[in-house]
Amino acid sequence: MVGRYEIPDDGWAQVEDIVSAAQTIGRPRCDDRQVLNGIFWILCSGAKWRDLPERYGPWSTVYERFRQCAMMAPSTLSWGASSLGCVKTGNPPFFSGL
């Protein structure tokens, strides 16, 4: 069962190749799906980064990945949040009323 604000399996299958680029050097990355679910949890709930539940990994890791995504493809994050029902027309995620 998919939790609230989390990407369902069919949705993850569509974005996995884009989000989870192959890594050849450095420390292994945190689970990309877990981190992306954490980003969407923050966008949908409007909570502070430090209030991120532990199941999504360290808040600082999720925040850093959010910053990277926001700089490279800001429209991707808004698409993801709206597809999860977090954003109503014209409102930023933290004012969605959910």
CSV table of C-alpha atoms in Angstrom, one decimal:
chain,number,residue,atom,x,y,z
A,1,MET,CA,0.0,0.0,0.0
A,2,VAL,CA,1.3,3.4,-0.9
A,3,GLY,CA,1.4,6.0,1.9
A,4,ARG,CA,0.0,9.5,1.7
A,5,TYR,CA,2.0,11.7,-0.7
A,6,GLU,CA,4.0,8.8,-2.0
A,7,ILE,CA,4.6,7.7,-5.5
A,8,PRO,CA,2.7,4.6,-6.6
A,9,ASP,CA,4.5,1.8,-8.3
A,10,ASP,CA,3.3,2.6,-11.8
A,11,GLY,CA,4.3,6.2,-11.3
A,12,TRP,CA,7.7,5.3,-10.1
A,13,ALA,CA,8.2,3.0,-13.2
A,14,GLN,CA,7.6,6.1,-15.4
A,15,VAL,CA,10.2,8.3,-13.7
A,16,GLU,CA,12.8,5.8,-12.3
A,17,ASP,CA,15.1,6.1,-15.3
A,18,ILE,CA,15.0,9.9,-15.1
A,19,VAL,CA,15.4,10.2,-11.3
A,20,SER,CA,17.8,7.3,-10.7
A,21,ALA,CA,20.8,7.9,-12.9
A,22,ALA,CA,23.5,5.3,-12.8
A,23,GLN,CA,26.3,6.2,-10.3
A,24,THR,CA,29.8,5.0,-11.1
A,25,ILE,CA,31.9,6.7,-8.4
A,26,GLY,CA,31.5,8.0,-4.8
A,27,ARG,CA,29.4,6.9,-1.9
A,28,PRO,CA,26.2,5.0,-2.7
A,29,ARG,CA,23.2,7.3,-2.9
A,30,CYS,CA,20.2,6.9,-0.6
A,31,ASP,CA,17.2,5.2,-2.2
A,32,ASP,CA,16.0,7.6,-4.8
A,33,ARG,CA,12.3,6.7,-4.5
A,34,GLN,CA,12.5,7.2,-0.7
A,35,VAL,CA,14.1,10.6,-1.1
A,36,LEU,CA,11.6,11.7,-3.8
A,37,ASN,CA,8.8,10.6,-1.5
A,38,GLY,CA,10.3,12.7,1.2
A,39,ILE,CA,10.4,15.7,-1.1
A,40,PHE,CA,6.8,15.3,-2.0
A,41,TRP,CA,5.9,14.8,1.6
A,42,ILE,CA,7.4,18.2,2.4
A,43,LEU,CA,5.8,19.9,-0.6
A,44,CYS,CA,2.4,18.5,0.2
A,45,SER,CA,2.4,18.8,3.9
A,46,GLY,CA,4.0,22.2,4.2
A,47,ALA,CA,6.1,21.0,7.1
A,48,LYS,CA,9.6,22.2,7.9
A,49,TRP,CA,12.5,20.2,6.6
A,50,ARG,CA,13.6,19.2,10.1
A,51,ASP,CA,10.2,17.7,10.7
A,52,LEU,CA,10.6,15.2,7.9
A,53,PRO,CA,9.8,11.7,9.1
A,54,GLU,CA,12.8,9.4,9.5
A,55,ARG,CA,11.4,6.9,7.0
A,56,TYR,CA,12.4,9.2,4.2
A,57,GLY,CA,16.0,9.4,5.3
A,58,PRO,CA,18.0,12.3,6.8
A,59,TRP,CA,16.3,15.6,6.3
A,60,SER,CA,19.5,17.2,5.1
A,61,THR,CA,19.9,14.6,2.3
A,62,VAL,CA,16.4,15.0,1.2
A,63,TYR,CA,16.7,18.8,1.2
A,64,GLU,CA,20.0,18.7,-0.7
A,65,ARG,CA,18.4,16.5,-3.4
A,66,PHE,CA,15.4,18.9,-3.5
A,67,ARG,CA,17.8,21.8,-4.1
A,68,GLN,CA,19.5,19.9,-6.9
A,69,CYS,CA,16.2,19.0,-8.6
A,70,ALA,CA,14.9,22.5,-8.2
A,71,MET,CA,17.9,24.0,-9.9
A,72,MET,CA,17.9,21.4,-12.8
A,73,ALA,CA,14.2,20.9,-13.4
A,74,PRO,CA,11.8,23.0,-11.3
A,75,SER,CA,8.8,22.0,-13.4
A,76,THR,CA,9.3,18.3,-12.6
A,77,LEU,CA,8.7,19.0,-8.9
A,78,SER,CA,5.6,20.9,-9.5
A,79,TRP,CA,4.3,18.2,-11.9
A,80,GLY,CA,5.0,15.6,-9.2
A,81,ALA,CA,3.3,17.5,-6.5
A,82,SER,CA,0.2,18.2,-8.6
A,83,SER,CA,0.0,14.6,-9.8
A,84,LEU,CA,-0.2,13.6,-6.1
A,85,GLY,CA,-3.0,16.0,-5.5
A,86,CYS,CA,-0.9,18.4,-3.4
A,87,VAL,CA,-1.4,21.5,-5.5
A,88,LYS,CA,-4.7,23.1,-6.4
A,89,THR,CA,-4.8,25.6,-9.2
A,90,GLY,CA,-2.9,28.7,-8.4
A,91,ASN,CA,-1.9,27.8,-4.9
A,92,PRO,CA,1.6,26.8,-3.8
A,93,PRO,CA,1.8,23.4,-2.1
A,94,PHE,CA,1.9,24.7,1.4
A,95,PHE,CA,-1.4,26.5,0.9
A,96,SER,CA,-3.2,23.5,-0.7
A,97,GLY,CA,-5.4,22.9,2.4
A,98,LEU,CA,-4.7,19.2,2.6
